Short mmCIF file of C-alpha atoms in Angstrom, two decimals:
data_model
loop_
_atom_site.label_atom_id
_atom_site.label_comp_id
_atom_site.label_asym_id
_atom_site.label_seq_id
_atom_site.Cartn_x
_atom_site.Cartn_y
_atom_site.Cartn_z
CA UNK U 14 113.00 122.49 34.49
CA UNK U 15 115.31 123.22 36.91
CA UNK U 16 113.43 124.33 41.02
CA UNK U 17 110.96 121.42 39.47
CA UNK U 18 113.06 118.42 38.28
CA UNK U 19 113.34 118.49 41.95
CA UNK U 20 110.91 118.41 43.13
CA UNK U 21 109.67 115.95 41.11
CA UNK U 22 112.91 113.05 42.10
CA UNK U 23 111.70 109.86 41.80
CA UNK U 24 114.45 108.99 45.03
CA UNK U 25 113.92 112.19 47.58
CA UNK U 26 110.16 110.75 47.14
CA UNK U 27 110.90 106.95 47.36
CA UNK U 28 113.14 108.50 51.19
CA UNK U 29 110.87 110.59 51.99
CA UNK U 30 107.90 108.26 52.20
CA UNK U 31 110.26 105.86 54.25
CA UNK U 32 110.48 108.64 56.65
CA UNK U 33 107.07 109.23 56.92
CA UNK U 34 106.73 105.52 57.27
CA UNK U 35 109.20 105.33 60.33
CA UNK U 36 106.96 108.43 61.65
CA UNK U 37 103.00 107.73 61.81
CA UNK U 38 102.31 105.45 65.31
CA UNK U 39 101.46 101.84 64.10
CA UNK U 40 98.11 102.00 66.68
CA UNK U 41 96.86 106.18 65.22
CA UNK U 42 93.99 107.16 61.99
CA UNK U 43 95.25 110.13 60.32
CA UNK U 44 93.20 111.97 58.23
CA UNK U 45 94.98 114.54 56.67
CA UNK U 46 93.01 118.11 54.76
CA UNK U 47 94.43 119.02 51.31
CA UNK U 48 92.55 122.49 51.32
CA UNK U 49 93.00 122.99 47.38
CA UNK U 50 92.36 121.14 44.75
CA UNK U 51 95.35 122.09 42.70
CA UNK U 52 97.06 119.29 45.46
CA UNK U 53 94.05 116.89 45.38
CA UNK U 54 95.62 116.66 41.49
CA UNK U 55 98.81 116.61 42.63
CA UNK U 56 98.53 113.95 44.74
CA UNK U 57 96.07 111.46 42.11
CA UNK U 58 98.56 113.02 39.16
CA UNK U 59 101.48 111.74 40.74
CA UNK U 60 100.38 108.83 43.39
CA UNK U 61 101.57 110.36 45.92
CA UNK U 62 99.14 108.72 48.23
CA UNK U 63 99.99 105.73 47.16
CA UNK U 64 103.39 106.11 49.01
CA UNK U 65 102.06 106.44 52.27
CA UNK U 66 101.69 104.42 54.91
CA UNK U 67 97.75 102.76 54.89
CA UNK U 68 96.56 104.52 57.75
CA UNK U 69 97.12 108.16 56.37
CA UNK U 70 93.86 109.20 55.06
CA UNK U 71 93.81 112.83 51.91
CA UNK U 72 90.37 114.44 52.99
CA UNK U 73 90.22 116.77 49.95
CA UNK U 74 89.29 119.83 50.46
CA UNK U 75 87.28 123.49 49.65
CA UNK U 76 89.67 124.40 47.47
CA UNK U 77 89.07 124.17 44.14
CA UNK U 78 86.46 128.13 43.24
CA UNK U 79 84.81 126.28 40.42
CA UNK U 80 84.63 122.91 42.83
CA UNK U 81 82.28 125.51 44.76
CA UNK U 82 79.97 127.79 43.54
CA UNK U 83 76.53 126.85 43.86
CA UNK U 84 74.48 126.07 41.01
CA UNK U 85 72.29 129.28 40.89
CA UNK U 86 75.93 131.52 41.08
CA UNK U 87 76.20 129.96 37.03
CA UNK U 88 72.86 130.43 35.82
CA UNK U 89 73.36 133.96 37.04
CA UNK U 90 76.28 134.23 34.99
CA UNK U 91 74.52 131.91 31.81
CA UNK U 92 71.99 135.13 32.10
CA UNK U 93 74.50 137.39 31.54
CA UNK U 94 75.44 135.64 28.47
CA UNK U 95 72.37 136.19 27.14
CA UNK U 96 71.99 139.69 27.07
CA UNK U 97 71.67 140.80 23.75
CA UNK U 98 75.17 142.86 22.88
CA UNK U 99 77.48 140.68 25.11
CA UNK U 100 79.77 139.45 25.30
CA UNK U 101 80.75 137.17 28.44
CA UNK U 102 84.12 135.44 28.76
CA UNK U 103 85.33 133.65 31.56
CA UNK U 104 88.12 130.07 32.45
CA UNK U 105 87.98 127.77 31.03
CA UNK U 106 86.17 125.68 33.51
CA UNK U 107 83.47 127.83 33.84
CA UNK U 108 82.40 126.27 30.35
CA UNK U 109 81.15 122.45 30.89
CA UNK U 110 80.10 124.14 34.32
CA UNK U 111 75.93 122.75 34.62
CA UNK U 112 73.77 125.48 35.25
CA UNK U 113 70.06 124.24 35.92
CA UNK U 114 69.32 123.35 32.74
CA UNK U 115 72.66 124.58 31.16
CA UNK U 116 75.59 125.54 30.15
CA UNK U 117 78.53 128.26 29.21
CA UNK U 118 79.47 126.18 26.77
CA UNK U 119 75.49 125.10 25.66
CA UNK U 120 75.02 128.47 25.65
CA UNK U 121 77.67 129.48 23.38
CA UNK U 122 76.02 127.29 21.03
CA UNK U 123 72.72 128.17 21.19
CA UNK U 124 74.73 131.52 20.28
CA UNK U 125 75.41 133.42 23.43
CA UNK U 126 79.28 135.06 22.24
CA UNK U 127 81.23 133.78 25.23
CA UNK U 128 85.11 133.69 25.08
CA UNK U 129 87.45 131.90 27.50
CA UNK U 130 90.17 133.66 28.22
CA UNK U 131 93.75 132.78 30.90
CA UNK U 132 93.26 136.05 32.38
CA UNK U 133 90.83 139.57 33.09
CA UNK U 134 93.76 141.02 30.85
CA UNK U 135 92.36 139.33 28.20
CA UNK U 136 89.19 140.45 29.03
CA UNK U 137 89.67 143.73 28.87
CA UNK U 138 92.04 143.42 26.37
CA UNK U 139 88.06 142.72 24.46
CA UNK U 140 87.04 145.44 25.87
CA UNK U 141 89.28 147.67 24.18
CA UNK U 142 88.51 145.68 20.98
CA UNK U 143 84.83 145.33 21.62
CA UNK U 144 84.03 149.47 21.68
CA UNK U 145 80.21 149.17 20.36
CA UNK U 146 79.72 145.47 22.89
CA UNK U 147 79.46 144.81 26.57
CA UNK U 148 81.72 142.98 27.97
CA UNK U 149 81.70 140.64 31.29
CA UNK U 150 83.75 138.79 32.62
CA UNK U 151 83.30 136.10 35.96
CA UNK U 152 84.97 136.74 38.19
CA UNK U 153 85.86 133.24 40.04
CA UNK U 154 88.87 132.16 42.67
CA UNK U 155 89.75 132.13 46.08
CA UNK U 156 92.38 135.01 47.19
CA UNK U 157 95.15 133.24 44.93
CA UNK U 158 93.13 134.99 41.68
CA UNK U 159 92.02 138.33 42.87
CA UNK U 160 94.39 140.50 43.11
CA UNK U 161 94.85 139.98 38.77
CA UNK U 162 90.71 140.88 39.08
CA UNK U 163 91.44 143.90 41.43
CA UNK U 164 94.24 144.83 39.09
CA UNK U 165 92.42 144.38 35.69
CA UNK U 166 89.49 146.37 37.60
CA UNK U 167 92.74 149.83 38.39
CA UNK U 168 93.26 149.27 35.26
CA UNK U 169 89.80 149.57 33.27
CA UNK U 170 88.54 152.95 36.56
CA UNK U 171 92.02 154.62 34.72
CA UNK U 172 91.72 154.00 31.06
CA UNK U 173 87.91 154.58 31.13
CA UNK U 174 86.30 150.76 29.84
CA UNK U 175 82.97 151.44 30.68
CA UNK U 176 81.99 148.54 28.06
CA UNK U 177 83.54 146.28 31.00
CA UNK U 178 82.17 144.74 34.35
CA UNK U 179 82.52 141.80 36.26
CA UNK U 180 80.12 139.19 37.77
CA UNK U 181 82.06 138.57 40.86
CA UNK U 182 82.01 135.65 42.53
CA UNK U 183 85.69 135.03 44.66
CA UNK U 184 85.46 133.92 47.99
CA UNK U 185 87.41 133.36 50.29
CA UNK U 186 89.78 130.48 52.45
CA UNK U 187 89.14 131.36 55.70
CA UNK U 188 85.27 131.09 56.17
CA UNK U 189 85.20 127.73 54.54
CA UNK U 190 88.35 126.02 56.33
CA UNK U 191 86.08 127.68 60.07
CA UNK U 192 83.21 126.07 59.04
CA UNK U 193 84.83 122.58 58.71
CA UNK U 194 86.14 122.82 61.76
CA UNK U 195 82.09 123.61 63.45
CA UNK U 196 81.29 121.12 62.16
CA UNK U 197 80.36 117.71 64.15
CA UNK U 198 81.04 115.81 60.77
CA UNK U 199 83.58 116.14 60.13
CA UNK U 200 87.16 114.69 62.06
CA UNK U 201 89.84 116.16 60.74
CA UNK U 202 93.90 115.31 62.47
CA UNK U 203 95.70 117.62 60.14
CA UNK U 204 95.54 120.35 56.94
CA UNK U 205 97.92 120.24 54.10
CA UNK U 206 97.65 124.18 53.06
CA UNK U 207 96.81 126.72 50.41
CA UNK U 208 100.83 127.86 48.76
CA UNK U 209 99.77 129.65 46.68
CA UNK U 210 97.04 131.79 48.46
CA UNK U 211 99.27 132.08 50.44
CA UNK U 212 101.58 133.59 48.28
CA UNK U 213 98.23 136.84 48.81
CA UNK U 214 97.58 136.30 52.29
CA UNK U 215 100.51 134.79 53.58
CA UNK U 216 101.11 132.44 56.07
CA UNK U 217 99.96 134.62 59.33
CA UNK U 218 95.53 133.71 58.99
CA UNK U 219 95.86 130.03 59.66
CA UNK U 220 97.47 130.72 62.89
CA UNK U 221 93.17 129.78 63.78
CA UNK U 222 93.55 126.51 63.22
CA UNK U 223 96.48 125.26 65.80
CA UNK U 224 95.27 128.23 67.86
CA UNK U 225 91.96 127.65 68.42
CA UNK U 226 91.19 124.29 67.17
CA UNK U 227 94.51 122.65 68.19
CA UNK U 228 95.27 121.70 64.38
CA UNK U 229 98.76 121.25 62.91
CA UNK U 230 98.41 123.15 59.48
CA UNK U 231 102.01 122.44 56.60
CA UNK U 232 101.30 125.26 53.66
CA UNK U 233 102.66 123.79 50.84
CA UNK U 234 104.15 123.51 47.69
CA UNK U 235 102.58 122.10 44.34
CA UNK U 236 105.02 119.22 43.41
CA UNK U 237 105.11 116.10 44.72
CA UNK U 238 107.90 116.10 46.92
CA UNK U 239 105.69 119.18 48.34
CA UNK U 240 103.18 117.93 49.53
CA UNK U 241 105.09 114.57 50.88
CA UNK U 242 107.48 117.24 53.26
CA UNK U 243 104.65 118.50 54.50
CA UNK U 244 102.77 115.58 55.03
CA UNK U 245 105.78 114.87 57.18
CA UNK U 246 105.56 118.25 58.46
CA UNK U 247 101.51 117.39 60.02
CA UNK U 248 102.88 113.75 60.85
CA UNK U 249 105.51 114.83 63.02
CA UNK U 250 103.45 117.46 64.74
CA UNK U 251 100.64 115.04 65.56
CA UNK U 252 102.65 112.34 66.86
CA UNK U 253 105.29 115.68 68.70
CA UNK U 254 101.47 116.66 70.34
CA UNK U 255 102.51 120.19 68.41
CA UNK U 256 99.98 121.77 66.54
CA UNK U 257 101.37 125.03 64.81
CA UNK U 258 101.06 126.27 61.81
CA UNK U 259 104.10 125.47 59.36
CA UNK U 260 105.76 127.42 55.92
CA UNK U 261 106.53 124.18 53.48
CA UNK U 262 106.32 126.19 50.97
CA UNK U 263 109.07 129.87 52.05
CA UNK U 264 110.43 129.11 48.82
CA UNK U 265 107.91 131.06 48.25
CA UNK U 266 105.12 131.98 51.09
CA UNK U 267 106.29 134.80 52.20
CA UNK U 268 104.67 135.01 56.26
CA UNK U 269 102.38 138.64 56.38
CA UNK U 270 101.79 138.16 52.15
CA UNK U 271 102.05 139.87 49.73
CA UNK U 272 101.06 144.12 50.51
CA UNK U 273 100.59 145.50 47.05
CA UNK U 274 98.04 142.24 46.72
CA UNK U 275 96.48 142.77 50.28
CA UNK U 276 96.03 147.15 49.18
CA UNK U 277 94.84 146.62 45.32
CA UNK U 278 92.32 143.92 47.02
CA UNK U 279 91.12 146.40 49.24
CA UNK U 280 90.76 148.80 47.79
CA UNK U 281 88.60 147.11 44.92
CA UNK U 282 86.48 144.75 47.06
CA UNK U 283 84.65 144.47 50.13
CA UNK U 284 82.73 141.76 52.10
CA UNK U 285 79.79 140.68 51.01
CA UNK U 286 77.64 140.20 54.01
CA UNK U 287 76.50 135.93 53.40
CA UNK U 288 77.56 134.08 49.34
CA UNK U 289 76.08 130.93 49.06
CA UNK U 290 79.21 127.12 48.79
CA UNK U 291 77.92 123.79 47.32
CA UNK U 292 78.40 121.92 49.61
CA UNK U 293 78.56 123.92 52.73
CA UNK U 294 75.49 126.38 52.04
CA UNK U 295 75.21 129.62 53.33
CA UNK U 296 78.48 131.08 55.08
CA UNK U 297 79.11 135.46 56.43
CA UNK U 298 82.25 137.23 55.23
CA UNK U 299 83.12 134.26 53.10
CA UNK U 300 83.22 135.98 49.15
CA UNK U 301 83.54 139.94 48.00
CA UNK U 302 81.88 142.22 45.96
CA UNK U 303 83.04 145.35 43.93
CA UNK U 304 83.60 148.38 46.71
CA UNK U 305 81.45 150.80 46.16
CA UNK U 306 84.26 153.41 44.34
CA UNK U 307 84.40 150.16 41.85
CA UNK U 308 79.89 149.72 41.34
CA UNK U 309 81.01 151.51 37.72
CA UNK U 310 82.41 148.34 36.69
CA UNK U 311 79.71 146.26 38.18
CA UNK U 312 78.25 143.44 36.25
CA UNK U 313 75.53 143.02 39.46
CA UNK U 314 74.13 146.62 39.40
CA UNK U 315 74.42 147.34 35.22
CA UNK U 316 72.84 144.02 34.43
CA UNK U 317 69.37 142.21 35.77
CA UNK U 318 70.63 139.28 37.19
CA UNK U 319 68.14 136.82 38.34
CA UNK U 320 69.91 136.06 42.35
CA UNK U 321 67.84 132.79 42.20
CA UNK U 322 68.88 130.10 44.81
CA UNK U 323 68.99 126.43 43.07
CA UNK U 324 69.50 123.12 44.51
CA UNK U 325 71.41 120.49 43.53
CA UNK U 326 69.89 118.29 41.46
CA UNK U 327 69.46 114.99 44.50
CA UNK U 328 72.38 112.25 43.00
CA UNK U 329 74.84 114.71 42.63
CA UNK U 330 77.31 114.40 45.98
CA UNK U 331 79.34 117.18 45.69
CA UNK U 332 78.68 118.27 48.53
CA UNK U 333 79.86 115.39 50.61
CA UNK U 334 82.85 115.57 48.85
CA UNK U 335 83.73 118.67 49.33
CA UNK U 336 83.01 118.37 53.23
CA UNK U 337 85.62 115.75 53.10
CA UNK U 338 82.39 112.53 53.89
CA UNK U 339 82.86 111.15 51.25
CA UNK U 340 84.75 110.02 48.94
CA UNK U 341 85.01 110.51 45.03
CA UNK U 342 84.07 106.52 44.32
CA UNK U 343 81.03 106.98 47.19
CA UNK U 344 78.77 108.84 45.65
CA UNK U 345 76.01 107.18 43.60
CA UNK U 346 76.73 108.54 40.35
CA UNK U 347 80.64 108.90 39.93
CA UNK U 348 82.12 107.02 36.60
CA UNK U 349 78.78 106.02 35.62
CA UNK U 350 76.36 109.03 35.22
CA UNK U 351 78.81 111.41 35.77
CA UNK U 352 82.07 111.80 34.18
CA UNK U 353 84.34 114.70 33.15
CA UNK U 354 82.59 114.52 29.46
CA UNK U 355 79.53 114.55 30.97
CA UNK U 356 79.39 115.87 34.19
CA UNK U 357 76.50 116.41 36.59
CA UNK U 358 78.85 117.89 39.69
CA UNK U 359 81.26 120.62 40.19
CA UNK U 360 83.25 118.52 41.39
CA UNK U 361 83.92 116.41 37.72
CA UNK U 362 84.48 119.24 35.43
CA UNK U 363 87.43 121.16 36.81
CA UNK U 364 90.22 119.36 37.04
CA UNK U 365 91.66 120.81 40.29
CA UNK U 366 87.86 118.80 41.58
CA UNK U 367 88.00 115.77 43.49
CA UNK U 368 86.37 113.52 41.85
CA UNK U 369 87.51 115.19 37.71
CA UNK U 370 91.53 113.97 39.39
CA UNK U 371 90.88 111.31 40.69
CA UNK U 372 88.53 109.67 38.23
CA UNK U 373 91.40 110.98 35.46
CA UNK U 374 94.05 109.57 38.06
CA UNK U 375 92.76 107.73 40.87
CA UNK U 376 90.77 104.36 39.96
CA UNK U 377 92.96 103.01 37.54
CA UNK U 378 94.89 102.44 41.79
CA UNK U 379 91.83 101.59 42.82
CA UNK U 380 90.70 98.86 40.11
CA UNK U 381 94.04 97.10 41.17
CA UNK U 382 93.26 97.43 44.77
CA UNK U 383 89.85 96.02 44.46
CA UNK U 384 90.58 93.01 42.05
CA UNK H 24 99.01 130.10 29.09
CA UNK H 25 98.49 125.99 30.08
CA UNK H 26 94.78 125.03 28.95
CA UNK H 27 92.30 123.33 31.12
CA UNK H 28 92.86 120.38 30.82
CA UNK H 29 93.03 117.43 33.28
CA UNK H 30 96.05 116.17 32.70
CA UNK H 31 98.12 119.86 33.63
CA UNK H 32 95.36 121.36 35.77
CA UNK H 33 93.69 124.05 34.90
CA UNK H 34 96.16 127.00 35.74
CA UNK H 35 93.77 130.28 35.79
CA UNK H 36 90.75 127.93 37.70
CA UNK H 37 92.72 126.81 40.39
CA UNK H 38 95.19 127.76 42.99
CA UNK H 39 98.25 127.24 40.55
CA UNK H 40 101.08 128.84 39.80
CA UNK H 41 102.85 128.57 36.52
CA UNK H 42 107.02 130.34 35.87
CA UNK H 43 107.36 133.15 33.10
CA UNK H 44 110.42 134.32 32.42
CA UNK H 45 110.42 138.22 31.66
CA UNK H 46 112.46 138.61 28.41
CA UNK H 47 110.62 142.73 28.17
CA UNK H 48 109.63 145.34 30.34
CA UNK H 49 106.42 148.19 30.00
CA UNK H 50 107.16 149.57 33.24
CA UNK H 51 105.54 152.69 32.16
CA UNK H 52 101.99 150.13 31.62
CA UNK H 53 103.28 147.93 34.02
CA UNK H 54 103.30 144.94 32.48
CA UNK H 55 105.70 141.93 30.94
CA UNK H 56 106.32 140.19 28.39
CA UNK H 57 107.18 136.76 30.14
CA UNK H 58 107.55 133.05 29.06
CA UNK H 59 107.54 129.86 30.56
CA UNK H 60 108.89 127.12 30.72
CA UNK H 61 107.78 125.53 26.92
CA UNK H 62 108.49 129.24 25.72
CA UNK H 63 104.95 130.50 25.16
CA UNK H 64 104.99 134.31 25.34
CA UNK H 65 102.29 136.60 26.90
CA UNK H 66 101.82 139.28 28.97
CA UNK H 67 102.18 139.35 33.02
CA UNK H 68 101.32 141.74 35.19
CA UNK H 69 103.69 143.18 37.52
CA UNK H 70 101.98 145.20 40.20
CA UNK H 71 102.33 142.77 42.70
CA UNK H 72 106.40 142.32 42.15
CA UNK H 73 107.95 145.59 40.45
CA UNK H 74 110.51 146.65 39.98
CA UNK H 75 111.14 143.77 38.18
CA UNK H 76 113.81 143.00 34.70
CA UNK H 77 114.11 141.07 32.19
CA UNK H 78 115.25 137.17 32.85
CA UNK H 79 113.96 137.55 35.88
CA UNK H 80 111.54 134.80 36.90
CA UNK H 81 107.79 135.59 37.68
CA UNK H 82 105.25 132.78 39.40
CA UNK H 83 102.51 134.45 37.82
CA UNK H 84 99.20 133.42 37.69
CA UNK H 85 96.19 134.32 35.77
CA UNK H 86 98.31 136.27 34.08
CA UNK H 87 99.51 138.54 37.87
CA UNK H 88 102.73 137.48 38.80
CA UNK H 89 102.31 137.23 42.83
CA UNK H 90 106.05 136.67 43.55
CA UNK H 91 109.50 135.92 42.25
CA UNK H 92 109.96 132.12 41.33
CA UNK H 93 111.84 130.41 43.25
CA UNK H 94 114.78 129.88 40.47
CA UNK H 95 118.19 131.64 39.33
CA UNK H 96 117.82 135.16 38.60
CA UNK H 97 119.88 137.51 36.51
CA UNK H 98 122.65 137.95 39.09
CA UNK H 99 123.02 133.77 39.09
CA UNK H 100 122.20 132.71 35.29
CA UNK H 101 125.45 132.58 33.94
CA UNK H 102 126.87 130.68 37.42
CA UNK H 103 123.75 127.75 36.82
CA UNK H 104 124.29 127.82 32.83
CA UNK H 105 120.56 129.19 32.45
CA UNK H 106 119.64 131.69 30.08
CA UNK H 107 116.90 134.30 29.83
CA UNK H 108 114.90 133.83 26.51
#
């Protein structure tokens, strides 16, 4: 497909890799965080890390929305799925995320009406087709996905769909990045910024990273050449002692974002005082809830939600993986007790999760390395 | 739409978006019937990128067009040998 294949060209990839090798200073070690789970997936799927010098290291960030959902929040969703008369709708990956006692898939097996949707609009359609049932949509995702939920809620309000509600677990990207930069255990040299989040919020909100923390960032597309070029942009900044926001994904990302998306999000959502992130703990003003104008469509207002904080299983080290403190294979249960088929932690559930991406692609390269 | 499988990544819950070509526009409802590279069709919210016209290429995430996708748009499609579905 045009404008996709060009960004997977092997020759151009090798040329970019050569430029990266020529750019790095051999005595330095570079730790670059790819914030977004989509980038983690691309890095392992296309073997991007195999092309890099050994002193350039990817650190996987907290940008996989499934992975950062805490166990208590999953339990909230499962409780709603068990409510009589409810059709519970969610994106596919949420089905297998472990709650404290079961998953949504287990709930479905026990008779709860849990359905996979590909967009919130599908959930609203189910609501119209089932006027005698309550349809709840489990809204997760960063600013990329939040406008979709917001538009659906505006549509539900305009159409008077009273049997539709949303359990809103949308999160925002800037607060966890700030939390990571403030963490003494995380040492990072630069960032590969999330391309599609930036399509919505723009490149501007990332300026605090170079301005306040002196770290370079390149907003990146999702094809392998995009990621390689973004790595090169970050490395050049480091070598030249510069720190700024560069936009590798300028073919899609405007500096100011999408004003219509920001406007609808502002209308439908308001910031929660705080929200719990798996591995990062509670972070102030890092998640969204429905605004008062949309309270009627808020599942947390309509139903009794347990809202209990649940500690992660002791064996699971998703938190350390999400903070970039350990690599996926350094987790005690990686690939043994915890696999994509039977995940213990969220990072093994979503294909954008660092553990699942590494399990599906990267572990083979590591086996070669170890041998 | 792409399924949530490891080989493709999860379009809806990750920070992923796919290029889809507009086939039919329903401007009254703010929707467009679009098809992906493999010809699968679905309804897409177009409020964030309106106005849209048949043949345009949109970047779609979770059923919502976030931006115009890079690629030949209708006026230039003929020149590069691409046609709208």
